[in-house]
Amino acid sequence: MIALNKLTTGYISEEISKDLDLTIEKGTLVGVLGSNGIGKSTLLKTLAGFENPLNGTITIDGKDIHEMSPIDRAKNLSIVLTERSLSGDLLGKEVIQLGRQPYTNWIGSQKAKDRELVSETIEQMNIGALADRKLKTMSDGEIQKILLARALAQNTTIVLLDEPSAHLDLYNKALLFQQIKKIVSLEQKTILFTSHDLNSAIQICDKILLLLADRWEFGTSDELIQRGVFQTVFPKETVGFDPLQKQFKICI
Amino acid sequence: MIEIRNYRGFFIFLIGLLFLCIIFNLSLGSVDIPLWEAIKITLGYPTTKPTFEYILLDYRIPKAITAILTGGSLGVCGLMMQTYFRNPLAGPYVLGISSGASLGVALLIMGSSVFGSWFASGELGFRLAIMIAASLGSLGVFSVILLASIRLNNSTSLLILGLMFGSFTAAIVNILMFFGSKEALQKYIFWSFGSLGNINTSELKILSSVIFIGLVMAVFAIKNLNSLLLGEKYAQSLGVSLKRSRYLIVFSSSLLAGATTAFIGPIGFIGLAAPHLIRLLIPSTRDHKIILPAVFLGGALLLLVCDSIAQIPGSASILPINGITSLIGAPLIILLILRQRK
């Protein structure tokens, strides 16, 4: 269970998201939605512990994540980022194995249990063919799978994904979301992902956190539709929302 | 990540090659010592030629050990810099530590020619003074870099800072050279050629202790270096404290680069080339548990080979080691890269 308690994120010069106050139960898929620049990534970075909150706290099962040691935090939270700063010479397998770093000794040797978990993850994600290939030879979709597998191998209750579908075509996006759904229901993990692809998110998320310029909304997609908040996301003359089809439409 | 035993064959090959190079290196020099005699004396067997024993034990063995330690340290230092800065062109020089040593030596040599000699005269006193000046120079730059790294937030800023320091110190050295006397210039240039043979047993003890500390720290940085292969943010999410790992890496590389430059002089290329050489030889892993010890052996091997070539087999003169390293190393790396592309 992860709780945001009166959380305000942003930078000293600028508050981005104000007074977020909500609780997310185990085994929930949460989409953090909003338009570009509204603060989705900043919220995710604050949740990951990279940034400090301006106000309020984030707790996992009652423990403040910004008070945890880096190792403890790494055992509770894993993340997949949009930035691709990875060394292209790494093998797929090596990236996934690095997910076990928080559990290994001072020099990072892997025990039988670590290796088992890594091969289970590779099997579960069906990426055996990628394991022995170098990252630089992979497509965006393939790298995304490797990174997701790495986050799973980290064996955390909470997984954060920053724009996981950003570089993917429709088919690969669908595959990825299926995979994510499966992980949430099978392993009772909480997955939070940011996206500006509202249509897909409405279709797959258990809960949606919608960030708007002056407020935030949290609930299931049906709840948010009933509250009529989707209609206020974009200017009516450009993008409209069809509550029956649960879809945003471009106004032509 | 990957089991070390999968690479046992590779390490046996490297160590075997290193031993061959050591024996070959020991037999070379202005006095021709047959290979067999060299092996016998090294292993402690009695010999009929006391001159050989004297040359080997007092001169060539310390020199070979110096070459191994220096080449290995520069390689490890280069590897850490390349991983930390995620830049294949990084090497021991990027933090400006070696330039600091050069500045120290330039100040000593040119300064004394301008302001009059103030250090102990005689060959021995001069060498000692050079080592102290080089150590102080690298220590000075190192302190500034370490202080700066406390304030800086990312590795790129640190990289730029280090390179700026390099340029700054090089500029001062240039100006000093402009005012320096002919003799001073000559002395400075000779120092900048680098020399492995100028080191006696007690100096070797100091050098190896400092390098030992640097290498132990490097070994403790292995886990962090592996996480850093994913980039700083991912490393952080894996429980790496970025500040702590930065201190560890900066401290360790400074000890390795500073000590070797202080005692041997600036040796180019090895630090850049050894990591590339090893990665080309074992492309199947980036795990520093494998790569780091392999790079130490690779750096040692490269410098030993270069030193053997610098002796010019069959002649009494010795070429400057700093020139040979690039002369031999650069074509080797080009060859390996071209072969890999096929």
Coordinates of C-alpha atoms in Angstrom, one line a residue:
Chain A
M1 CA 0.0 0.0 0.0
I2 CA 1.4 3.4 -1.0
A3 CA 0.0 6.6 0.4
L4 CA 0.5 10.2 -0.7
N5 CA -0.1 12.4 2.3
K6 CA -0.7 16.1 1.5
L7 CA 2.0 15.8 -1.1
T8 CA 3.2 18.8 -3.0
T9 CA 5.8 18.2 -5.7
G10 CA 7.8 20.6 -7.8
Y11 CA 10.8 22.8 -7.5
I12 CA 11.5 25.7 -5.1
S13 CA 10.5 28.2 -7.8
E14 CA 7.4 26.4 -8.8
E15 CA 4.9 24.2 -7.1
I16 CA 3.6 21.7 -9.6
S17 CA 1.2 19.3 -8.0
K18 CA -0.5 20.5 -4.9
D19 CA -1.8 18.6 -1.8
L20 CA -2.1 15.2 -3.4
D21 CA -3.8 13.0 -0.7
L22 CA -4.7 9.5 -1.7
T23 CA -4.0 5.8 -1.0
I24 CA -3.3 3.1 -3.5
E25 CA -4.0 -0.5 -2.5
K26 CA -1.9 -3.5 -3.4
G27 CA -2.5 -5.0 -6.9
T28 CA -3.7 -1.8 -8.5
L29 CA -2.8 -0.5 -11.9
V30 CA -2.7 3.3 -11.7
G31 CA -2.4 5.7 -14.6
V32 CA -1.0 9.1 -13.9
L33 CA -2.5 11.2 -16.6
G34 CA -2.4 14.8 -17.8
S35 CA -1.2 17.0 -20.6
N36 CA 2.4 17.7 -21.3
G37 CA 4.3 19.7 -18.7
I38 CA 1.6 19.2 -16.0
G39 CA 4.0 17.4 -13.6
K40 CA 3.5 13.7 -14.2
S41 CA 7.3 13.0 -14.5
T42 CA 8.1 15.2 -11.5
L43 CA 5.5 13.3 -9.4
L44 CA 7.1 10.0 -10.5
K45 CA 10.6 11.2 -9.7
T46 CA 9.4 12.3 -6.3
L47 CA 7.8 8.9 -5.8
A48 CA 11.0 7.3 -6.8
G49 CA 12.9 9.3 -4.2
F50 CA 15.0 11.2 -6.9
E51 CA 13.4 14.5 -5.9
N52 CA 12.3 15.7 -2.4
P53 CA 8.7 16.7 -2.0
L54 CA 8.1 20.4 -1.3
N55 CA 5.5 19.4 1.3
G56 CA 3.9 16.2 2.7
T57 CA 5.1 12.6 2.6
I58 CA 5.0 9.4 0.6
T59 CA 4.7 6.3 2.6
I60 CA 4.9 2.6 1.8
D61 CA 3.1 0.5 4.4
G62 CA 3.5 3.4 6.8
K63 CA 7.2 4.1 6.1
D64 CA 8.3 7.4 4.6
I65 CA 10.3 6.7 1.5
H66 CA 12.4 9.8 1.8
E67 CA 13.6 8.6 5.2
M68 CA 14.5 5.1 4.0
S69 CA 18.1 4.2 3.1
P70 CA 18.8 4.0 -0.6
I71 CA 19.0 0.2 -0.4
D72 CA 15.7 -0.1 1.5
R73 CA 14.0 2.1 -1.0
A74 CA 15.4 0.0 -3.8
K75 CA 13.8 -3.1 -2.2
N76 CA 10.4 -1.3 -2.2
L77 CA 10.4 0.7 -5.4
S78 CA 11.6 0.0 -8.9
I79 CA 11.4 2.3 -11.9
V80 CA 11.5 2.3 -15.7
L81 CA 12.5 5.7 -17.1
T82 CA 12.2 7.3 -20.5
E83 CA 15.8 8.4 -20.6
R84 CA 18.0 5.8 -22.3
S85 CA 21.3 6.4 -20.6
L86 CA 22.2 2.7 -20.7
S87 CA 25.5 1.5 -22.0
G88 CA 24.6 -0.1 -25.4
D89 CA 27.2 -2.9 -24.9
L90 CA 25.2 -4.4 -22.1
L91 CA 23.5 -7.7 -22.8
G92 CA 19.8 -8.0 -22.2
K93 CA 20.5 -10.6 -19.5
E94 CA 23.0 -8.3 -17.7
V95 CA 20.5 -5.5 -17.5
I96 CA 18.0 -7.8 -15.9
Q97 CA 20.6 -9.2 -13.5
L98 CA 21.4 -5.7 -12.4
G99 CA 17.9 -5.6 -11.0
R100 CA 19.2 -7.9 -8.2
Q101 CA 21.8 -5.4 -7.1
P102 CA 20.0 -4.2 -3.9
Y103 CA 20.0 -7.9 -2.6
T104 CA 23.6 -8.8 -3.4
N105 CA 26.7 -8.5 -1.2
W106 CA 29.5 -5.8 -1.4
I107 CA 30.8 -6.8 -4.7
G108 CA 27.5 -7.8 -6.2
S109 CA 27.8 -11.5 -6.6
Q110 CA 24.6 -13.3 -7.5
K111 CA 23.4 -16.3 -5.5
A112 CA 21.5 -19.2 -6.9
K113 CA 18.2 -17.6 -5.8
D114 CA 19.0 -14.4 -7.7
R115 CA 19.8 -16.4 -10.9
E116 CA 16.6 -18.4 -10.5
L117 CA 14.6 -15.2 -10.2
V118 CA 16.2 -13.7 -13.2
S119 CA 15.5 -16.7 -15.4
E120 CA 12.0 -16.9 -14.1
T121 CA 11.5 -13.2 -15.1
I122 CA 13.0 -13.8 -18.6
E123 CA 10.6 -16.8 -19.0
Q124 CA 7.6 -14.9 -17.7
M125 CA 8.2 -11.9 -20.0
N126 CA 9.0 -14.3 -22.9
I127 CA 12.2 -12.6 -23.8
G128 CA 14.6 -15.5 -23.9
A129 CA 15.6 -14.5 -27.4
L130 CA 16.7 -11.0 -26.2
A131 CA 18.8 -12.2 -23.2
D132 CA 22.0 -12.7 -25.1
R133 CA 21.7 -9.7 -27.4
K134 CA 23.3 -6.3 -26.8
L135 CA 21.1 -3.4 -26.1
K136 CA 22.4 -1.5 -29.1
T137 CA 21.0 -4.1 -31.4
M138 CA 17.5 -3.9 -30.0
S139 CA 14.4 -1.9 -31.0
D140 CA 12.7 0.5 -28.6
G141 CA 10.0 -2.0 -27.9
E142 CA 12.6 -4.7 -27.1
I143 CA 14.5 -2.4 -24.8
Q144 CA 11.3 -1.5 -23.0
K145 CA 10.7 -5.2 -22.3
I146 CA 14.2 -5.7 -21.0
L147 CA 13.8 -2.7 -18.7
L148 CA 10.4 -3.9 -17.4
A149 CA 11.9 -7.3 -16.8
R150 CA 14.8 -5.6 -14.8
A151 CA 12.2 -3.8 -12.7
L152 CA 10.4 -7.1 -12.0
A153 CA 13.7 -8.8 -11.1
Q154 CA 14.1 -6.1 -8.5
N155 CA 11.2 -7.8 -6.8
T156 CA 9.5 -4.7 -5.4
T157 CA 5.9 -4.3 -4.4
I158 CA 5.7 -1.0 -6.3
V159 CA 6.8 -0.5 -9.9
L160 CA 6.9 3.0 -11.5
L161 CA 6.9 3.4 -15.2
D162 CA 7.6 6.7 -16.9
E163 CA 5.8 7.0 -20.2
P164 CA 6.2 3.2 -20.9
S165 CA 4.4 3.4 -24.2
A166 CA 6.0 6.5 -25.6
H167 CA 8.2 5.0 -28.3
L168 CA 6.0 2.1 -29.2
D169 CA 3.6 1.4 -32.1
L170 CA 0.0 0.3 -31.5
Y171 CA 0.8 -3.4 -31.5
N172 CA 3.8 -3.2 -29.2
K173 CA 1.8 -0.8 -26.9
A174 CA -1.0 -3.3 -26.7
L175 CA 1.5 -6.2 -25.9
L176 CA 3.1 -4.1 -23.2
F177 CA -0.2 -3.2 -21.5
Q178 CA -1.3 -6.8 -21.6
Q179 CA 1.9 -7.8 -19.9
I180 CA 1.5 -5.1 -17.3
K181 CA -2.1 -6.1 -16.6
K182 CA -1.0 -9.7 -16.1
I183 CA 1.8 -8.7 -13.7
V184 CA -0.6 -6.6 -11.6
S185 CA -3.2 -9.4 -11.3
L186 CA -0.8 -12.3 -10.9
E187 CA 1.8 -10.9 -8.6
Q188 CA -0.4 -8.3 -6.7
K189 CA 2.1 -5.6 -7.5
T190 CA 1.1 -1.9 -7.6
I191 CA 2.1 -0.4 -10.9
L192 CA 2.0 3.4 -11.5
F193 CA 2.6 4.7 -14.9
T194 CA 2.5 8.1 -16.5
S195 CA 1.0 8.6 -19.9
H196 CA -0.5 11.3 -22.0
D197 CA -2.2 8.6 -24.0
L198 CA -5.5 9.0 -22.2
N199 CA -7.6 6.7 -24.4
S200 CA -5.5 3.6 -23.7
A201 CA -5.2 4.5 -20.0
I202 CA -9.0 4.8 -19.6
Q203 CA -9.3 1.3 -21.1
I204 CA -6.8 -0.5 -19.0
C205 CA -6.3 1.3 -15.6
D206 CA -7.9 0.2 -12.3
K207 CA -7.5 3.8 -11.0
I208 CA -6.6 7.0 -12.7
L209 CA -4.8 10.0 -11.2
L210 CA -5.6 12.9 -13.4
L211 CA -3.4 16.0 -13.0
L212 CA -5.0 19.3 -14.1
A213 CA -3.6 22.8 -14.0
D214 CA -5.4 23.8 -10.8
R215 CA -6.5 20.5 -9.2
W216 CA -6.2 16.7 -9.3
E217 CA -8.8 13.9 -9.6
F218 CA -8.4 10.3 -8.5
G219 CA -10.7 7.3 -9.0
T220 CA -11.7 4.6 -11.5
S221 CA -12.3 5.7 -15.0
D222 CA -16.1 5.2 -14.6
E223 CA -16.1 7.4 -11.5
L224 CA -14.1 10.1 -13.3
I225 CA -16.5 9.9 -16.3
Q226 CA -19.5 10.3 -14.0
R227 CA -17.9 13.3 -12.4
G228 CA -17.4 14.7 -15.9
V229 CA -13.8 15.6 -15.4
F230 CA -12.5 14.4 -18.7
Q231 CA -14.4 17.0 -20.5
T232 CA -12.4 19.7 -18.8
V233 CA -8.9 18.3 -19.7
F234 CA -8.7 20.0 -23.1
P235 CA -10.4 23.0 -24.7
K236 CA -13.8 21.8 -26.1
E237 CA -13.2 23.2 -29.6
T238 CA -10.1 21.0 -30.1
V239 CA -10.5 17.8 -28.2
G240 CA -13.9 16.5 -27.0
F241 CA -14.7 13.5 -24.7
D242 CA -17.4 10.9 -25.6
P243 CA -18.6 9.4 -22.3
L244 CA -20.4 6.5 -24.0
Q245 CA -17.4 5.3 -26.0
K246 CA -15.1 6.4 -23.2
Q247 CA -12.8 8.1 -25.7
F248 CA -11.3 11.4 -26.5
K249 CA -12.0 12.6 -30.0
I250 CA -10.3 15.2 -32.1
C251 CA -12.9 17.9 -33.2
I252 CA -12.8 18.4 -36.9
Chain B
M1 CA 26.5 -10.7 -12.8
I2 CA 28.3 -13.4 -14.8
E3 CA 30.3 -16.1 -13.1
I4 CA 34.0 -15.5 -13.0
R5 CA 34.8 -19.2 -13.7
N6 CA 33.4 -18.8 -17.2
Y7 CA 36.4 -16.5 -17.9
R8 CA 39.0 -18.7 -16.2
G9 CA 40.6 -19.6 -19.5
F10 CA 40.8 -16.0 -20.5
F11 CA 42.6 -15.0 -17.2
I12 CA 45.0 -18.0 -17.5
F13 CA 45.8 -16.8 -21.0
L14 CA 46.4 -13.2 -19.8
I15 CA 48.5 -14.2 -16.8
G16 CA 50.5 -16.7 -19.0
L17 CA 51.1 -13.9 -21.5
L18 CA 52.1 -11.6 -18.8
F19 CA 54.7 -14.1 -17.5
L20 CA 56.2 -14.5 -20.9
C21 CA 56.4 -10.8 -21.3
I22 CA 58.1 -10.4 -17.9
I23 CA 60.8 -13.0 -18.8
F24 CA 61.3 -11.4 -22.2
N25 CA 61.4 -8.0 -20.7
L26 CA 64.0 -9.0 -18.1
S27 CA 66.3 -10.4 -20.7
L28 CA 66.4 -7.1 -22.7
G29 CA 68.6 -4.2 -22.1
S30 CA 72.0 -2.8 -22.8
V31 CA 73.5 -6.0 -21.4
D32 CA 72.2 -9.1 -23.1
I33 CA 71.1 -11.6 -20.5
P34 CA 70.0 -14.9 -22.0
L35 CA 66.4 -15.9 -21.4
W36 CA 67.4 -19.0 -19.4
E37 CA 69.7 -17.1 -17.1
A38 CA 67.0 -14.5 -16.5
I39 CA 64.5 -17.2 -15.5
K40 CA 67.0 -18.9 -13.2
I41 CA 68.0 -15.7 -11.4
T42 CA 64.3 -14.5 -11.1
L43 CA 63.4 -17.8 -9.5
G44 CA 66.3 -17.5 -7.0
Y45 CA 68.6 -20.2 -8.4
P46 CA 72.4 -19.6 -7.9
T47 CA 74.1 -18.2 -11.0
T48 CA 77.7 -18.1 -12.2
K49 CA 77.4 -14.5 -13.4
P50 CA 77.1 -12.1 -10.4
T51 CA 76.8 -9.1 -12.8
F52 CA 73.7 -10.6 -14.3
E53 CA 72.3 -11.0 -10.8
Y54 CA 73.1 -7.4 -9.9
I55 CA 71.5 -6.0 -13.1
L56 CA 68.4 -8.1 -12.7
L57 CA 67.7 -7.7 -9.0
D58 CA 68.7 -4.1 -8.7
Y59 CA 67.5 -2.7 -12.0
R60 CA 65.4 -4.8 -14.3
I61 CA 63.1 -6.6 -11.8
P62 CA 62.1 -3.3 -10.1
K63 CA 61.6 -1.8 -13.5
A64 CA 59.3 -4.7 -14.6
I65 CA 57.3 -4.5 -11.4
T66 CA 57.0 -0.7 -11.9
A67 CA 55.8 -1.3 -15.4
I68 CA 53.2 -3.8 -14.2
L69 CA 51.9 -1.6 -11.4
T70 CA 51.9 1.5 -13.6
G71 CA 50.2 -0.1 -16.6
G72 CA 47.7 -1.9 -14.5
S73 CA 46.8 1.2 -12.4
L74 CA 46.4 3.5 -15.4
G75 CA 44.2 0.8 -17.1
V76 CA 42.0 0.5 -14.0
C77 CA 41.8 4.3 -13.7
G78 CA 40.8 4.7 -17.3
L79 CA 38.2 2.0 -17.0
M80 CA 36.6 3.7 -14.0
M81 CA 36.6 7.1 -15.8
Q82 CA 35.0 5.6 -18.9
T83 CA 32.3 3.9 -17.0
Y84 CA 31.6 6.8 -14.6
F85 CA 31.5 9.4 -17.3
R86 CA 29.9 7.1 -19.8
N87 CA 32.4 8.3 -22.3
P88 CA 34.7 5.9 -24.2
L89 CA 37.2 8.7 -24.7
A90 CA 37.7 9.3 -21.0
G91 CA 41.0 8.2 -19.4
P92 CA 43.2 8.9 -16.4
Y93 CA 43.8 12.5 -17.6
V94 CA 40.2 13.6 -17.6
L95 CA 40.2 14.6 -13.9
G96 CA 43.3 16.8 -14.5
I97 CA 45.3 14.9 -12.0
S98 CA 48.2 14.2 -14.3
S99 CA 48.2 17.8 -15.4
G100 CA 48.5 18.7 -11.8
A101 CA 51.6 16.6 -11.5
S102 CA 53.0 18.2 -14.6
L103 CA 52.4 21.6 -13.2
G104 CA 54.2 20.7 -10.0
V105 CA 57.2 19.4 -11.9
A106 CA 57.2 22.4 -14.2
L107 CA 57.0 24.8 -11.3
L108 CA 59.9 23.0 -9.7
I109 CA 62.2 22.8 -12.8
M110 CA 61.4 26.2 -14.5
G111 CA 60.7 28.0 -11.2
S112 CA 64.1 27.0 -9.9
S113 CA 65.8 28.1 -13.1
V114 CA 64.0 31.5 -12.9
F115 CA 64.4 32.1 -9.1
G116 CA 67.6 30.1 -8.6
S117 CA 68.1 26.6 -7.3
W118 CA 66.6 26.0 -3.9
F119 CA 66.2 22.2 -3.9
A120 CA 68.9 19.7 -2.9
S121 CA 71.5 19.5 -5.6
G122 CA 72.8 16.3 -7.1
E123 CA 70.9 13.7 -9.1
L124 CA 69.3 11.9 -6.2
G125 CA 68.0 15.0 -4.5
F126 CA 66.7 16.3 -7.8
R127 CA 64.7 13.1 -8.5
L128 CA 63.2 13.1 -5.0
A129 CA 62.3 16.8 -5.4
I130 CA 60.6 16.0 -8.7
M131 CA 58.5 13.2 -7.1
I132 CA 57.5 15.4 -4.3
A133 CA 56.6 18.3 -6.6
A134 CA 54.6 15.9 -8.9
S135 CA 52.8 14.4 -5.8
L136 CA 52.0 17.8 -4.5
G137 CA 50.7 19.0 -7.9
S138 CA 48.4 16.0 -8.3
L139 CA 47.3 16.2 -4.7
G140 CA 46.4 19.9 -5.2
V141 CA 44.3 19.3 -8.2
F142 CA 42.8 16.2 -6.6
S143 CA 41.7 18.3 -3.5
V144 CA 40.0 20.8 -5.7
I145 CA 38.3 18.1 -7.8
L146 CA 37.1 16.4 -4.6
L147 CA 35.7 19.6 -3.1
A148 CA 34.0 20.4 -6.4
S149 CA 32.5 16.9 -6.6
I150 CA 30.8 17.5 -3.3
R151 CA 29.0 20.6 -4.8
L152 CA 28.4 19.3 -8.3
N153 CA 25.2 17.3 -9.1
N154 CA 26.2 15.4 -12.2
S155 CA 29.1 13.6 -13.8
T156 CA 29.1 15.8 -16.9
S157 CA 29.9 18.9 -14.9
L158 CA 32.8 17.1 -13.2
L159 CA 34.1 15.9 -16.6
I160 CA 34.1 19.5 -17.9
L161 CA 35.7 20.8 -14.7
G162 CA 38.5 18.2 -14.9
L163 CA 39.2 19.0 -18.6
M164 CA 39.2 22.8 -17.7
F165 CA 41.8 22.1 -15.0
G166 CA 43.9 20.2 -17.5
S167 CA 43.9 23.1 -19.9
F168 CA 44.5 25.6 -17.2
T169 CA 47.5 23.8 -15.8
A170 CA 48.8 23.2 -19.3
A171 CA 48.6 26.9 -20.0
I172 CA 50.7 27.7 -16.8
V173 CA 53.2 25.1 -17.9
N174 CA 53.4 26.7 -21.3
I175 CA 54.1 30.1 -19.8
L176 CA 56.7 28.7 -17.5
M177 CA 58.4 27.0 -20.4
F178 CA 58.5 30.3 -22.2
F179 CA 60.5 31.9 -19.4
G180 CA 62.5 28.8 -18.5
S181 CA 66.2 28.3 -19.4
K182 CA 67.4 25.9 -22.0
E183 CA 68.6 23.4 -19.4
A184 CA 65.3 23.6 -17.5
L185 CA 63.3 23.1 -20.6
Q186 CA 65.4 20.0 -21.4
K187 CA 65.0 18.6 -17.9
Y188 CA 61.2 19.2 -18.1
I189 CA 60.9 17.5 -21.5
F190 CA 63.0 14.6 -20.3
W191 CA 60.6 14.2 -17.3
S192 CA 57.6 14.3 -19.7
F193 CA 59.0 11.4 -21.7
G194 CA 58.3 9.2 -18.7
S195 CA 60.8 6.7 -17.3
L196 CA 60.1 3.3 -15.7
G197 CA 63.8 2.6 -14.8
N198 CA 64.4 5.6 -12.6
I199 CA 62.9 4.1 -9.5
N200 CA 64.7 2.4 -6.6
T201 CA 63.4 -0.2 -4.2
S202 CA 62.3 2.1 -1.4
E203 CA 60.5 4.4 -3.9
L204 CA 58.9 1.3 -5.4
K205 CA 57.6 0.4 -1.9
I206 CA 55.9 3.8 -1.6
L207 CA 54.5 3.5 -5.1
S208 CA 53.1 0.1 -4.6
S209 CA 51.5 0.9 -1.2
V210 CA 49.6 3.9 -2.8
I211 CA 48.6 1.8 -5.7
F212 CA 47.5 -1.0 -3.4
I213 CA 45.1 1.4 -1.6
G214 CA 43.8 2.8 -4.9
L215 CA 43.2 -0.7 -6.2
V216 CA 41.4 -1.8 -3.0
M217 CA 39.1 1.2 -3.4
A218 CA 38.5 0.4 -7.0
V219 CA 37.5 -3.1 -6.1
F220 CA 35.0 -1.7 -3.6
A221 CA 33.6 0.5 -6.4
I222 CA 32.9 -2.5 -8.6
K223 CA 29.3 -3.0 -7.6
N224 CA 28.5 0.7 -8.0
L225 CA 30.3 0.8 -11.4
N226 CA 28.1 -2.0 -12.6
S227 CA 24.9 -0.2 -11.5
L228 CA 26.3 3.0 -13.2
L229 CA 26.3 1.2 -16.5
L230 CA 22.6 1.8 -16.6
G231 CA 23.0 5.5 -16.0
E232 CA 23.0 7.6 -12.8
K233 CA 19.2 7.5 -12.3
Y234 CA 18.9 3.8 -12.6
A235 CA 21.9 3.3 -10.4
Q236 CA 20.1 5.5 -7.8
S237 CA 17.0 3.4 -8.1
L238 CA 19.1 0.3 -7.4
G239 CA 20.2 1.7 -4.1
V240 CA 23.5 3.3 -5.1
S241 CA 24.4 6.5 -3.3
L242 CA 25.6 8.7 -6.1
K243 CA 27.7 10.9 -3.9
R244 CA 29.4 8.1 -2.0
S245 CA 30.2 6.2 -5.2
R246 CA 31.6 9.4 -6.8
Y247 CA 33.9 10.0 -3.8
L248 CA 35.1 6.4 -4.0
I249 CA 35.8 6.6 -7.8
V250 CA 37.4 10.0 -7.7
F251 CA 39.6 9.1 -4.7
S252 CA 40.7 5.8 -6.2
S253 CA 41.5 7.2 -9.7
S254 CA 43.3 10.1 -8.2
L255 CA 45.5 7.9 -6.1
L256 CA 46.3 5.6 -9.1
A257 CA 46.8 8.4 -11.7
G258 CA 48.6 10.7 -9.2
A259 CA 51.0 8.2 -7.9
T260 CA 52.0 6.8 -11.2
T261 CA 52.5 10.3 -12.8
A262 CA 54.5 11.4 -9.8
F263 CA 56.9 8.5 -9.9
I264 CA 57.1 7.5 -13.5
G265 CA 56.1 10.7 -15.3
P266 CA 53.1 11.1 -17.6
I267 CA 52.3 7.9 -19.5
G268 CA 49.8 8.5 -22.3
F269 CA 47.4 6.1 -24.0
I270 CA 47.6 3.0 -21.6
G271 CA 44.6 4.2 -19.5
L272 CA 42.6 4.9 -22.6
A273 CA 43.6 1.7 -24.5
A274 CA 43.6 -1.0 -21.9
P275 CA 39.8 -1.0 -21.2
H276 CA 39.1 -0.9 -25.0
L277 CA 41.5 -3.8 -25.6
I278 CA 39.9 -5.9 -22.9
R279 CA 36.3 -5.1 -24.0
L280 CA 37.3 -6.1 -27.6
L281 CA 38.8 -9.3 -26.4
I282 CA 35.8 -10.3 -24.2
P283 CA 32.8 -8.6 -25.7
S284 CA 30.4 -10.9 -23.9
T285 CA 30.3 -9.1 -20.6
R286 CA 30.5 -5.6 -19.1
D287 CA 30.6 -6.9 -15.6
H288 CA 33.4 -5.0 -13.8
K289 CA 34.1 -8.1 -11.6
I290 CA 35.6 -9.6 -14.8
I291 CA 36.6 -6.5 -16.7
L292 CA 38.4 -4.6 -13.9
P293 CA 41.0 -7.4 -13.1
A294 CA 41.4 -8.1 -16.8
V295 CA 42.1 -4.4 -17.5
F296 CA 44.7 -4.4 -14.8
L297 CA 46.4 -7.4 -16.5
G298 CA 45.9 -5.8 -19.9
G299 CA 47.4 -2.5 -18.9
A300 CA 50.4 -4.2 -17.3
L301 CA 50.9 -6.3 -20.4
L302 CA 50.7 -3.3 -22.7
L303 CA 53.2 -1.3 -20.7
L304 CA 55.6 -4.2 -20.4
V305 CA 55.5 -4.8 -24.2
C306 CA 56.0 -1.0 -24.8
D307 CA 58.9 -1.0 -22.4
S308 CA 60.5 -4.0 -24.2
I309 CA 60.2 -2.2 -27.5
A310 CA 61.6 1.0 -26.0
Q311 CA 64.8 -0.9 -25.1
I312 CA 65.4 -1.5 -28.8
P313 CA 66.6 -5.1 -28.6
G314 CA 70.3 -5.2 -29.5
S315 CA 71.0 -1.6 -28.8
A316 CA 72.2 0.3 -25.7
S317 CA 69.8 3.3 -26.1
I318 CA 66.3 3.6 -24.6
L319 CA 63.4 5.4 -26.4
P320 CA 61.0 7.5 -24.3
I321 CA 58.3 5.2 -23.0
N322 CA 55.6 7.9 -23.3
G323 CA 56.2 8.0 -27.1
I324 CA 56.2 4.2 -27.5
T325 CA 52.9 3.6 -25.7
S326 CA 50.9 5.6 -28.3
L327 CA 53.1 4.5 -31.2
I328 CA 52.4 0.8 -30.5
G329 CA 49.0 1.1 -28.8
A330 CA 47.1 3.2 -31.3
P331 CA 47.7 0.9 -34.4
L332 CA 46.8 -2.1 -32.2
I333 CA 43.4 -0.6 -31.2
I334 CA 42.7 0.5 -34.8
L335 CA 43.5 -3.0 -36.0
L336 CA 41.2 -4.6 -33.4
I337 CA 38.3 -2.2 -34.2
L338 CA 38.6 -2.8 -37.9
R339 CA 38.6 -6.5 -37.5
Q340 CA 35.6 -6.3 -35.2
R341 CA 33.6 -4.3 -37.8
K342 CA 34.0 -7.2 -40.3

